Coordinates of C-alpha atoms and ligand atoms in Angstrom, one line a residue:
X6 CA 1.0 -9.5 6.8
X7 CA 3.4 -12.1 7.2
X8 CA 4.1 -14.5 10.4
X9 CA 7.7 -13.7 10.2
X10 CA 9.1 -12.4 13.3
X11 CA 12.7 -11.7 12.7
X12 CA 14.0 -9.7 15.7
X13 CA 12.5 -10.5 18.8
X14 CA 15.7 -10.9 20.5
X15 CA 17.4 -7.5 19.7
X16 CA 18.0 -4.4 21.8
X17 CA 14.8 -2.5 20.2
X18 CA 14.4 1.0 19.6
X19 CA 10.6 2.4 19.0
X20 CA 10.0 5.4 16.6
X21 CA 7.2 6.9 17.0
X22 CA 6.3 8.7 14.0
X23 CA 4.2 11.8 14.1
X24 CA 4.1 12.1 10.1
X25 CA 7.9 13.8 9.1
X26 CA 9.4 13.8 6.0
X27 CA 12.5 12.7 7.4
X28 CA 11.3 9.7 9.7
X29 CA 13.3 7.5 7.7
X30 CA 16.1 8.9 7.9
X31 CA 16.6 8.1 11.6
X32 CA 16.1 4.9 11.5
X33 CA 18.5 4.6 8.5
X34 CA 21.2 6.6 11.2
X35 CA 20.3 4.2 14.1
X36 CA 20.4 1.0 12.0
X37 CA 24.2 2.4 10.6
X38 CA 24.8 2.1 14.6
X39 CA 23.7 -1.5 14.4
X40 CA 20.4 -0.7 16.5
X41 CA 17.0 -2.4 15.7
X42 CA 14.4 0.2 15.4
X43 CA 11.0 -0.1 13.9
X44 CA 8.9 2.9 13.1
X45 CA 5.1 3.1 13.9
X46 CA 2.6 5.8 13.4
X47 CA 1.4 7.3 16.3
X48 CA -2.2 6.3 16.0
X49 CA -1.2 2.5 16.6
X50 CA 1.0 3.2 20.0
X51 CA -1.2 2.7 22.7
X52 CA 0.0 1.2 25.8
X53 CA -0.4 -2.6 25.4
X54 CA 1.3 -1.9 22.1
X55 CA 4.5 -0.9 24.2
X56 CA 4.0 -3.3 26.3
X57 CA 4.1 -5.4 24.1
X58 CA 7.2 -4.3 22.1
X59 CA 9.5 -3.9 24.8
X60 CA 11.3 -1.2 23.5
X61 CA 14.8 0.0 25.0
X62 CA 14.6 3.6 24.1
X63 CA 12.2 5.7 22.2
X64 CA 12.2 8.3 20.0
X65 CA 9.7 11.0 18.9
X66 CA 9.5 11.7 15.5
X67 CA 9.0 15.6 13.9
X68 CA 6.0 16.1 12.3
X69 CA 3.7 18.8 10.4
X70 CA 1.2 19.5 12.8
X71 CA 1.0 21.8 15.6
X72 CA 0.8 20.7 19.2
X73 CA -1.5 23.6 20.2
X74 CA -4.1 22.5 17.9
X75 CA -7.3 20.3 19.3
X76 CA -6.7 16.7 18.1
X77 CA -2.7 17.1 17.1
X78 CA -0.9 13.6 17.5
X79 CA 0.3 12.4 20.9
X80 CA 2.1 9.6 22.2
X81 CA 0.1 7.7 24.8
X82 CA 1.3 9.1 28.2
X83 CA 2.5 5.3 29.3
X84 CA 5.3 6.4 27.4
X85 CA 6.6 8.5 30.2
X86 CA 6.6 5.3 32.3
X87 CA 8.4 3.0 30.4
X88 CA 11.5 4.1 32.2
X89 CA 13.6 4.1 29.5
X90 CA 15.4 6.9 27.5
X91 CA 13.1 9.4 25.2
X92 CA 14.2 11.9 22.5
X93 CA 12.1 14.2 20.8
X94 CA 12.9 16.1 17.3
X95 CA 11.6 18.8 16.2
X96 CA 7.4 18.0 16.9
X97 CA 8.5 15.5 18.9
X98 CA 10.2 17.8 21.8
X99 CA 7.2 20.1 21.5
X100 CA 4.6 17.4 22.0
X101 CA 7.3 16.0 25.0
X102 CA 7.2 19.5 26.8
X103 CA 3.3 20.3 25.8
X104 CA 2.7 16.7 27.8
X105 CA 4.8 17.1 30.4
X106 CA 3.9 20.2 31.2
X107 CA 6.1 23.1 29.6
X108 CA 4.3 25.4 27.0
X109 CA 4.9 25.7 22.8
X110 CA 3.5 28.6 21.4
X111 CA 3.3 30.7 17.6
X112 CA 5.2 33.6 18.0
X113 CA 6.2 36.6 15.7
X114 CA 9.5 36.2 14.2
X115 CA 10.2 32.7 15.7
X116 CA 9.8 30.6 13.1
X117 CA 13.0 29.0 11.6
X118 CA 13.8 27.1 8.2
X119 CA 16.7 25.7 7.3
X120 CA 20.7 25.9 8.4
X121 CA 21.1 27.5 12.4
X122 CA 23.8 27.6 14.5
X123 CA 23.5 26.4 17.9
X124 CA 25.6 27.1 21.1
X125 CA 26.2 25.4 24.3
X126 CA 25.0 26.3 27.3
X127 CA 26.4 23.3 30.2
X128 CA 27.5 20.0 29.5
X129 CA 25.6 16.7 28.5
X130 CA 26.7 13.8 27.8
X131 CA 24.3 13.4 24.6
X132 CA 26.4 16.0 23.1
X133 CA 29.7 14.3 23.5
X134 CA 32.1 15.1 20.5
X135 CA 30.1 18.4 20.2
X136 CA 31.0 21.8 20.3
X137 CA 34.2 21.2 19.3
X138 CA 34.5 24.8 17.8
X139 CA 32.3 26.7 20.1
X140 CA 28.9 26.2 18.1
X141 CA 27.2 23.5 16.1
X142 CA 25.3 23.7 12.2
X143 CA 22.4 22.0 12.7
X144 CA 18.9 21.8 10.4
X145 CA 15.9 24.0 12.0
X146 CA 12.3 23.4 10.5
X147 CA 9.9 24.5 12.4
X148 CA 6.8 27.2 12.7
X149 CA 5.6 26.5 16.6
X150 CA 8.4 26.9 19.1
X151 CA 8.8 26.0 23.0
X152 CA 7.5 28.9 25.2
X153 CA 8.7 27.4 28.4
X154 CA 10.0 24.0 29.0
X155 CA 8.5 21.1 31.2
X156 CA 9.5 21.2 35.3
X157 CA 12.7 18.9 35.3
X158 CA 14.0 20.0 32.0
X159 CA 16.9 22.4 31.3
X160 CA 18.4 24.1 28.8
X161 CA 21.9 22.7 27.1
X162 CA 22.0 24.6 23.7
X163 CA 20.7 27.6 22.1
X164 CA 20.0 29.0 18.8
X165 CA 19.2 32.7 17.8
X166 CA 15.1 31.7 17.3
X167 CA 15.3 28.7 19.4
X168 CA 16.4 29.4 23.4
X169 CA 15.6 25.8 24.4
X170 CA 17.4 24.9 21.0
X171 CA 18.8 21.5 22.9
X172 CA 16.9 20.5 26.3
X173 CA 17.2 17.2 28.3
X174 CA 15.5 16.0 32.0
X175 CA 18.8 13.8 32.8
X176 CA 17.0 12.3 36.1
X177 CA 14.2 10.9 33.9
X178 CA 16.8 10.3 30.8
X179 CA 13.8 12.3 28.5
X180 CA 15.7 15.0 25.4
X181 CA 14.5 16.9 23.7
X182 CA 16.0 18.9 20.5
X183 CA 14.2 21.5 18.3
X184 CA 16.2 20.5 15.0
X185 CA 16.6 17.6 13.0
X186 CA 19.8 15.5 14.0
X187 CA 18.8 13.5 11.5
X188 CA 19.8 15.0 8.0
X189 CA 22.5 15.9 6.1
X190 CA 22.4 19.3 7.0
X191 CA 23.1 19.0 10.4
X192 CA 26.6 17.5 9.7
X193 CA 27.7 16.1 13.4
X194 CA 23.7 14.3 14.0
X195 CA 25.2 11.0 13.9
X196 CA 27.1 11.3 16.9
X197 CA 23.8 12.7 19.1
X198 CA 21.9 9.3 18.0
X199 CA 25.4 7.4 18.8
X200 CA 25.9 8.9 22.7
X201 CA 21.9 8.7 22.5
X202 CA 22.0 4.6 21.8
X203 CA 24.6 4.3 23.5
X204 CA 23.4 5.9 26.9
X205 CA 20.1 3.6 26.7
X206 CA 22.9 0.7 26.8
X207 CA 22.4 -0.5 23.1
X208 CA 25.1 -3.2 22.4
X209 CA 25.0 -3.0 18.6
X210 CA 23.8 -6.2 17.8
X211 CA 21.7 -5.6 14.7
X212 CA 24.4 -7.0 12.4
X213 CA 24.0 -8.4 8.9
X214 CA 25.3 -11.7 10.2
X215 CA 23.1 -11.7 13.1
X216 CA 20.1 -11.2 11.0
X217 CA 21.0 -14.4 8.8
X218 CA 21.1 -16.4 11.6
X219 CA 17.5 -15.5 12.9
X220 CA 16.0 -15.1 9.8
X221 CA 17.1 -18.7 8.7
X222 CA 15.4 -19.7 12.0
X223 CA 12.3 -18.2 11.2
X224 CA 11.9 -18.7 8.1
X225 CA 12.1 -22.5 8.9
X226 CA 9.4 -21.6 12.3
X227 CA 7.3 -20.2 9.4
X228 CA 7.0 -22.8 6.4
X229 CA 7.6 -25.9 8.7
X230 CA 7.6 -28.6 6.0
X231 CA 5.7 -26.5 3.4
X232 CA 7.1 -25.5 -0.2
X233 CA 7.4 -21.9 -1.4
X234 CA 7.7 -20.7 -4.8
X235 CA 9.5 -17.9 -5.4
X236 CA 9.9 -15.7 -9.1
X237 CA 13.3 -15.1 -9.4
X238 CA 14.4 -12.0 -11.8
X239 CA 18.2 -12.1 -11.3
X240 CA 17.6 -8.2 -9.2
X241 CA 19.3 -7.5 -5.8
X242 CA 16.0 -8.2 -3.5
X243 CA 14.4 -12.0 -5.5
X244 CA 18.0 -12.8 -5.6
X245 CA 19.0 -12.3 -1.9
X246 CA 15.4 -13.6 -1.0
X247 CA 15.9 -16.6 -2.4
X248 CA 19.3 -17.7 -1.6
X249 CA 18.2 -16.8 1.8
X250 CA 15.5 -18.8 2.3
X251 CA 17.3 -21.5 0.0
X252 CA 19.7 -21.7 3.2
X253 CA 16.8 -21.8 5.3
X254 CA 14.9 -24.5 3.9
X255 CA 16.7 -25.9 0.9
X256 CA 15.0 -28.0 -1.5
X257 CA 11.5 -27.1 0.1
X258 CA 12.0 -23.7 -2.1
X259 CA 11.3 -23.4 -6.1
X260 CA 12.3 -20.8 -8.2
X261 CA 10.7 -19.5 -11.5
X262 CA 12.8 -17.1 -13.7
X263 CA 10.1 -16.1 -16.5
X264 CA 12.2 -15.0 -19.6
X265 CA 9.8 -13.0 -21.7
X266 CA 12.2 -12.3 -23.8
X267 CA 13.0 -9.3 -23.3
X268 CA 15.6 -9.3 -21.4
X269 CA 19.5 -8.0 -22.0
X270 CA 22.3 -9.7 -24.0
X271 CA 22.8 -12.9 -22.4
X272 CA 21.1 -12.0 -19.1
X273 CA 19.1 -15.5 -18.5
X274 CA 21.8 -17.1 -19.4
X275 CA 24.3 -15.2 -16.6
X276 CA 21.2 -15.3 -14.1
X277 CA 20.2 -18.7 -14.3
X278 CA 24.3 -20.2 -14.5
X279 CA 24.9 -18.4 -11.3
X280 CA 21.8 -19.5 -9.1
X281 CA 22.9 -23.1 -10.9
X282 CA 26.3 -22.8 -10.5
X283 CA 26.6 -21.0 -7.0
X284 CA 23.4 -22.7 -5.5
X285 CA 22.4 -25.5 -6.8
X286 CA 18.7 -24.5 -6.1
X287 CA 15.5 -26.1 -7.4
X288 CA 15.3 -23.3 -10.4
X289 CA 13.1 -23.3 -13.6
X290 CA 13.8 -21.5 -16.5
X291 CA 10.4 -20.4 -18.2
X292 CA 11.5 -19.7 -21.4
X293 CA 8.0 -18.3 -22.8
X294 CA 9.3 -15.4 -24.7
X295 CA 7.9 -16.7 -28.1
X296 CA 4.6 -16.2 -25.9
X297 CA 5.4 -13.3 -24.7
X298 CA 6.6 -11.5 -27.9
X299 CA 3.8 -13.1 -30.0
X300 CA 1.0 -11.3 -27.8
X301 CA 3.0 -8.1 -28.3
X302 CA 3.2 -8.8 -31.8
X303 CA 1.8 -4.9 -33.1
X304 CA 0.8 -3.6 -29.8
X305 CA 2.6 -0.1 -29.7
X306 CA 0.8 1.5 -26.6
X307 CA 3.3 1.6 -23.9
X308 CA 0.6 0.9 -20.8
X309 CA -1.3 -1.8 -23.0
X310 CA 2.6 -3.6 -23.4
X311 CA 2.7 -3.6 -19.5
X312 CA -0.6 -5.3 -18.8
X313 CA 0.1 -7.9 -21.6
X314 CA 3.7 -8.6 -19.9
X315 CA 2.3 -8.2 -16.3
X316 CA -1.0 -10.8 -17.4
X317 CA 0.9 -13.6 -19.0
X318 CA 3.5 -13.3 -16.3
X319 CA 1.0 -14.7 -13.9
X320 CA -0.3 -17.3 -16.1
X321 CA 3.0 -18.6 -16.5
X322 CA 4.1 -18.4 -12.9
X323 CA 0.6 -19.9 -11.8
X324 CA 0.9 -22.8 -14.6
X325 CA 5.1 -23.8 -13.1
X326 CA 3.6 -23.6 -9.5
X327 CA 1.1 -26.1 -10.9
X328 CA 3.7 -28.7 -12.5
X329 CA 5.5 -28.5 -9.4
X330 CA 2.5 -30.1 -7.6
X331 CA 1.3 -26.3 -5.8
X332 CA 2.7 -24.4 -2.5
X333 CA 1.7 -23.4 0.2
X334 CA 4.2 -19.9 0.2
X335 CA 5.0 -17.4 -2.1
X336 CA 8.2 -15.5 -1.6
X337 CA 8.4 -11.9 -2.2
X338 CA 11.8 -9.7 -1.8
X339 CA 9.7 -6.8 0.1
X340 CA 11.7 -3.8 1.7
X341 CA 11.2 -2.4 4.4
X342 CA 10.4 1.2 2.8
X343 CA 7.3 -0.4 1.0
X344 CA 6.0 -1.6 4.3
X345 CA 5.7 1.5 6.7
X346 CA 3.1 2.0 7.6
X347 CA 2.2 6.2 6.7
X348 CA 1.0 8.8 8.7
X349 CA -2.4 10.0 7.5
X350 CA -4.2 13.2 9.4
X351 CA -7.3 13.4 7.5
X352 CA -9.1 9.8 8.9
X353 CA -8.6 7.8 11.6
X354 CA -5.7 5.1 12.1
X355 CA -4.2 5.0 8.3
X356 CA -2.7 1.7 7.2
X357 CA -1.8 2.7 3.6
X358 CA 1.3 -0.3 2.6
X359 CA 2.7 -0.1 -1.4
X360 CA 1.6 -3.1 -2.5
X361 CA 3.8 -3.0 -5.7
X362 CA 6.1 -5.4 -4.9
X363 CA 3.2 -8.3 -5.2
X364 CA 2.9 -9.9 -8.3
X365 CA -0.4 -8.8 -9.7
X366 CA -2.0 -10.1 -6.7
X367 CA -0.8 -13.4 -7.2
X368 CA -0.9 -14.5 -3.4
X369 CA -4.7 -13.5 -3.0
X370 CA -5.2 -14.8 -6.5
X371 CA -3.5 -18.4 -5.7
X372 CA -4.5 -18.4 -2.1
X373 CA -1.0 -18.2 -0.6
X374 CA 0.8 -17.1 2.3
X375 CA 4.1 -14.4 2.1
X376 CA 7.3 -15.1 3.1
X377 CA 8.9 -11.9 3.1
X378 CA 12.0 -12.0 4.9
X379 CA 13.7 -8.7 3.8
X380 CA 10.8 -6.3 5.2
X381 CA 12.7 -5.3 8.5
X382 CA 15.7 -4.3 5.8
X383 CA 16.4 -1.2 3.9
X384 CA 18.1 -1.3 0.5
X385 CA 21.7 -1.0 1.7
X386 CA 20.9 -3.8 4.4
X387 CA 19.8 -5.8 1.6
X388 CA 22.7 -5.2 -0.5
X389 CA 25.1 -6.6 3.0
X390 CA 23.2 -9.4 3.4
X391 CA 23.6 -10.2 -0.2
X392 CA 27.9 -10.2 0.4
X393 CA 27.2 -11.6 3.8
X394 CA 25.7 -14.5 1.6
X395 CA 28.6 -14.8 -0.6
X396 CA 26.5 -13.6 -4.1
X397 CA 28.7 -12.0 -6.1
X398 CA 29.3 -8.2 -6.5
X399 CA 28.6 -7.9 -10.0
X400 CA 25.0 -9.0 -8.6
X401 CA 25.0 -6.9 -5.6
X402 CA 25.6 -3.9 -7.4
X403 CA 23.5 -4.5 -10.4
X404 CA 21.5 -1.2 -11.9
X405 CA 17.3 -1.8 -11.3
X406 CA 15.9 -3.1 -14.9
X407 CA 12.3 -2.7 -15.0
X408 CA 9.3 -5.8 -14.7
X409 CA 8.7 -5.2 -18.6
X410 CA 12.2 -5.5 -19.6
X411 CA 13.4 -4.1 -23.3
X412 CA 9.9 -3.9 -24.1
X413 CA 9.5 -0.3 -22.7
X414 CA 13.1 0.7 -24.6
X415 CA 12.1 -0.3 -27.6
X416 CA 9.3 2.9 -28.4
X417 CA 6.1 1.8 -30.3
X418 CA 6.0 -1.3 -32.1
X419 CA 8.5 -4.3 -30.8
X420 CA 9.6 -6.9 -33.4
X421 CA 12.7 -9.2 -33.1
X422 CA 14.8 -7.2 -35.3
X423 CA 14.8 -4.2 -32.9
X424 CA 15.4 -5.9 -29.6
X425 CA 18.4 -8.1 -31.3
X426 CA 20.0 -4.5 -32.0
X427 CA 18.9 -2.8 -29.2
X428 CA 20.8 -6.0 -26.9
X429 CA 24.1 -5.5 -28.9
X430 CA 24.0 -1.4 -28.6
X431 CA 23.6 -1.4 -25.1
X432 CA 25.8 -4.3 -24.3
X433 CA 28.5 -1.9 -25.7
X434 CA 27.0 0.9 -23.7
X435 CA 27.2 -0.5 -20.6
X436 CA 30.8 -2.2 -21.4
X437 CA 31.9 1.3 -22.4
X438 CA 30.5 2.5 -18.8
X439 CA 32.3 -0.1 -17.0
X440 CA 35.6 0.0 -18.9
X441 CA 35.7 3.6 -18.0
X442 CA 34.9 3.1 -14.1
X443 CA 31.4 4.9 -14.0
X444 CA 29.3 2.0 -13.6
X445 CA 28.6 2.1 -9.6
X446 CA 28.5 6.5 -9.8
X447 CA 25.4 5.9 -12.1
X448 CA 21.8 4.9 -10.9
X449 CA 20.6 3.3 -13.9
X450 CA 22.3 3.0 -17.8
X451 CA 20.6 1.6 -20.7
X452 CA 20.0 2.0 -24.6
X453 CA 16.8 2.9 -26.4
X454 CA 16.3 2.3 -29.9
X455 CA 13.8 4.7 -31.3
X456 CA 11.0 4.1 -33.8
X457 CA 12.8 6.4 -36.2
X458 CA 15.3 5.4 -39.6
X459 CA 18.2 7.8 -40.2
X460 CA 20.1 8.7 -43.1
X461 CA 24.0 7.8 -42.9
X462 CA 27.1 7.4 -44.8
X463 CA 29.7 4.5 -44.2
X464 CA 32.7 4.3 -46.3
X465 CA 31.4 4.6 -49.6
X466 CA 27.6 3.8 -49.1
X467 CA 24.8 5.2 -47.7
X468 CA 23.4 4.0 -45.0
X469 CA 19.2 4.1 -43.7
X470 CA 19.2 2.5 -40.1
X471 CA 17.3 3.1 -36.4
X472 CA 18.9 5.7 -34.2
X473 CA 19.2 4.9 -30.4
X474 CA 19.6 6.9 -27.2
X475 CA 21.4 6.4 -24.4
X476 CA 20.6 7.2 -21.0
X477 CA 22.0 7.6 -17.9
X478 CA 20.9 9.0 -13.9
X479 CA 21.8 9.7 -10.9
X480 CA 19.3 9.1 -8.6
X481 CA 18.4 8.0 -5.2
X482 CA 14.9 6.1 -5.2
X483 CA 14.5 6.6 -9.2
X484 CA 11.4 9.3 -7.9
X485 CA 13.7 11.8 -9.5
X486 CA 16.4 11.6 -11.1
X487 CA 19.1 13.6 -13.2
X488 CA 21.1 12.6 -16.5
X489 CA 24.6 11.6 -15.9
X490 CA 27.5 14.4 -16.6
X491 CA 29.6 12.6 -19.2
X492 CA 32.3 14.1 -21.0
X493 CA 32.3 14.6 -24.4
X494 CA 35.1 12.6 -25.0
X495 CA 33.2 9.4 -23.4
X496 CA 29.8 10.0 -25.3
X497 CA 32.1 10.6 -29.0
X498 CA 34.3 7.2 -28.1
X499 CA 30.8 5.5 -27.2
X500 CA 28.8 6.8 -30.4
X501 CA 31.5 5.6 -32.3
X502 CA 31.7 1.7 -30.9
X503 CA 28.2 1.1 -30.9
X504 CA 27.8 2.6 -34.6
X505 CA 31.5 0.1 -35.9
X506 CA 30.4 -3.1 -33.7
X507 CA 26.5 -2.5 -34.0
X508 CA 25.2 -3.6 -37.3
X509 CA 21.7 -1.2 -37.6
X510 CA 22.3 1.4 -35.9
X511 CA 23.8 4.0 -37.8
X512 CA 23.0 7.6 -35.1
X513 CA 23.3 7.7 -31.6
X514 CA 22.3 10.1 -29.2
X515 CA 22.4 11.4 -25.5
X516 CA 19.2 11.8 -23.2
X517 CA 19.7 15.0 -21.3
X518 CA 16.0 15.1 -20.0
X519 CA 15.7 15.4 -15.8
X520 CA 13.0 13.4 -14.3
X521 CA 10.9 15.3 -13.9
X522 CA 9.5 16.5 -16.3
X523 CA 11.0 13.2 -18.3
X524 CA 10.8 9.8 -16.6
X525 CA 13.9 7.7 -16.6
X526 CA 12.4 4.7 -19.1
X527 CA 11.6 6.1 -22.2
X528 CA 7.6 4.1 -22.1
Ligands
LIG873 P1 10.3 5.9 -14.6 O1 10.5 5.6 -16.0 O2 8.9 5.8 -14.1 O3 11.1 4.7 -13.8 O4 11.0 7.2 -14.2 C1 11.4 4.7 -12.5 C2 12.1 3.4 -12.1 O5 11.1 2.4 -12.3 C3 11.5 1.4 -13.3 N1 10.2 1.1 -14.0 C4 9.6 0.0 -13.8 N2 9.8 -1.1 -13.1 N3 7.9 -2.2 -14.0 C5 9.0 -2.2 -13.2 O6 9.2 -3.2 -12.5 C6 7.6 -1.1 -14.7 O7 6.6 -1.1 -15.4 C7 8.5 0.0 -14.7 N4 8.5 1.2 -15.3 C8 9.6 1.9 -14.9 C9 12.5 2.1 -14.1 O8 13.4 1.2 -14.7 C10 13.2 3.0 -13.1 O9 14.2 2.3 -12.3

């Protein structure tokens, strides 16, 4: 856990998650409305915890369990005496009016899944900008349903399978809706969370340059006079991380960009000239990669490559900490997603954080303390703070390339020979993708060359060289993904570059595999 304590000065919203699928989503809706809002699993809400976080409004998260079962999540009951604005979703309004004393029961022919239209029944100002036609599409998920609201409550929307579709106790400010505002499907949610916010007096101030401003100041509460070390690998989250805390603390900070050699045509190069050029940062340039590619010498096994890669990384960040005389604090570009804490029904209080974006343990390993000061932010934040810190956009927009590098798109055995082509097919790749104005509709592009020597004919000869694949997604987190669409005429045009300007290649080809069942890296 880290000391870092970004926002304490913010209008904050609470969500109280009771295990959805969706919880994320509304917070990513409230922090589009400039809100601060942190989301916490029910089991760690008691009342000194609200106490203690102060919040300005709270909101109840949906959830898979049923409120008439023994033991089903519940928010403590000081929640009701906060005095301050509560909306429920989905579970969440059930659990509100279960509490407060309405009823939810299973009934035959009640349940509803998927798109419902809702009706109005009074006004509210939650729904202002509502109803504009005379109903509303909205996104129903749900098995239980509310039998008879709480005393206080009434009823301000309706759907066919849900009478108390939209409910709200306007003396105590408590609503309570049975769909999900939050998704797509339910086109106009935005504007319930905006008149929601904006009724519990939220002024907006959860702006990108707001957050610079206090995380500079606690970054510099946190590390005092200390050093921090930070392994730089020219992606959106080290990059803004860094300059960041470079702003914070200047010269205190030391970075480490490990090239393993493996990387893309001249991407050390463009990495380290812009932190040197733009910043003028403490930076190292570890330029192990006859290390690197010396233990990989024959090694063919795509998960053995990894821990090779992933081992001497640490040895090589561990001996540059060491020349620099040691620190104190390791920074890591954790987001926000990595760091909720999710819901577990099976045992007790769950605390179950990703740990992937720690390097191999290093900060256990070297005995030092995190400075992590993108773990309020999602990825999008991360990518405004970036502008908001003048990095370029070529940088801010930059396709994820994975830890190993070029060593898990080259298939089986690496040698020198194969990544030298490999670097010069997909530097043509990805040109052709830019030239042609795809580059920011695609998740993530890149060139494989393939263990595999093809028969071709050039002018008059024959040729015998490696064939490569391209790929391309669309994805959203990279947990699924699907190839790009590209026309024939852009794959043809592309084939042909890369086999004219790439000596040793002489057959390309076009990945259309989904993830799943393919993964997006061919390794
Ligand atoms: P896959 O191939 O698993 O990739 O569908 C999903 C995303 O993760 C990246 N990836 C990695 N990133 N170390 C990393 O830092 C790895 O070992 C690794 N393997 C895959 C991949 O580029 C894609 O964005």
């Amino acid at each position: 856990m880290t000391d870092l304590n970004i926002a304490p000065d913010h209008d904050r919203l609470l969500i109280i998650d009771f295990g959805s699928q969706v919880t994320q989503l509304i917070a990513r809706r409230l922090r589009e409305l400039n809100v601060y809002c942190e989301i916490h699993p029910f089991q760690l809400v008691d009342a000194a915890f609200l106490k203690g976080f102060a919040p300005k409004a709270v909101i109840f998260s949906g959830g898979p369990c049923s409120v008439i079962d023994d033991g089903s999540p519940r928010p403590p009951d000081a929640v009701f005496e906060l005095g301050v604005p509560i909306l429920g979703i989905c579970y969440g309004q059930q659990v509100m009016m279960q509490m407060l004393g309405g009823e939810v029961t299973r009934g035959h022919g009640t349940a509803e899944f998927g798109r419902a239209y809702v009706s109005p029944e009074g006004r509210l100002p939650l729904l202002d900008g509502w109803f504009k036609e005379d109903k509303e599409q909205v996104w129903m998920s749900h098995g239980d349903h509310v039998a008879r609201i709480a005393p206080g409550f009434e009823v301000y929307g309706t759907s066919p399978n849900a009478p108390y579709a939209i409910t709200a106790d306007t003396a105590r400010n408590f609503y309570a809706v049975q769909f999900h505002p939050e998704v797509h499907h339910t086109p106009n949610g935005a504007k319930l969370y905006e008149n929601f916010v904006k009724m519990a007096g939220f002024t907006g101030d959860w702006t990108m340059g707001a957050y610079r401003e206090q995380a500079i100041a606690a970054i510099r509460d946190q590390v005092g006079d200390g050093r921090v070390i930070c392994a730089l690998s020219g992606g959106v989250d080290s990059s803004v991380a860094a300059v960041l805390i470079h702003e914070a603390i200047g010269a205190q900070l030391t970075c480490v960009y490990v090239d393993h050699g493996l990387m893309r045509k001249n991407e050390s190069a463009e990495v380290v000239g812009m932190f040197r050029e733009h910043y003028n940062l403490p930076l190292i340039h570890a330029d192990e990669s006859e290390l690197f590619l010396g233990e990989l010498d024959s090694v063919s096994d795509p998960e053995t490559k990894r821990k090779i890669i992933g081992k001497l990384f640490i040895d090589v960040f561990e001996k540059h900490a060491k020349e620099i005389g040691g620190a104190e604090f390791l920074a890591q570009g954790t987001l926000y997603p990595d760091v909720i804490e999710s819901v577990s029904f099976s045992g007790g209080p769950s605390v179950t954080i990703k740990s992937h974006h720690n390097v191999g343990g290093l900060p256990e390993k070297m005995g030092m303390k995190l400075v992590e000061p993108l773990r309020e932010l999602f990825k999008d934040e991360v990518r405004a703070l970036g502008r908001e810190l003048g990095l370029p956009d070529s940088f801010i927009g930059r396709h994820p390339f994975p830890g190993p590098g070029l060593a898990i798109r080259c298939p089986g055995e690496i040698t020198r020979q194969k990544l030298d082509i490999l670097r010069e097919a997909d530097a043509v790749y990805i040109d052709q993708i830019r030239k042609h104005g795809l580059y920011d509709e695609i998740w993530q592009a890149f060139t494989a060359i393939l263990p595999v020597k093809t028969v071709g004919v050039m002018g008059d000869g024959r040729t015998y060289d490696f064939a490569c694949a391209l790929r391309a997604v669309t994805s959203v987190d990279g947990m699924t993904a699907d190839y790009y669409p590209f026309t024939h005429e852009f794959l043809g045009e592309t084939a042909t570059r890369i086999i004219n300007e790439v000596p040793g290649i002489n057959r390309v080809t076009y990945d259309i595999t989904s993830k799943p069942p393919g993964t997006i890296e061919w390794e």
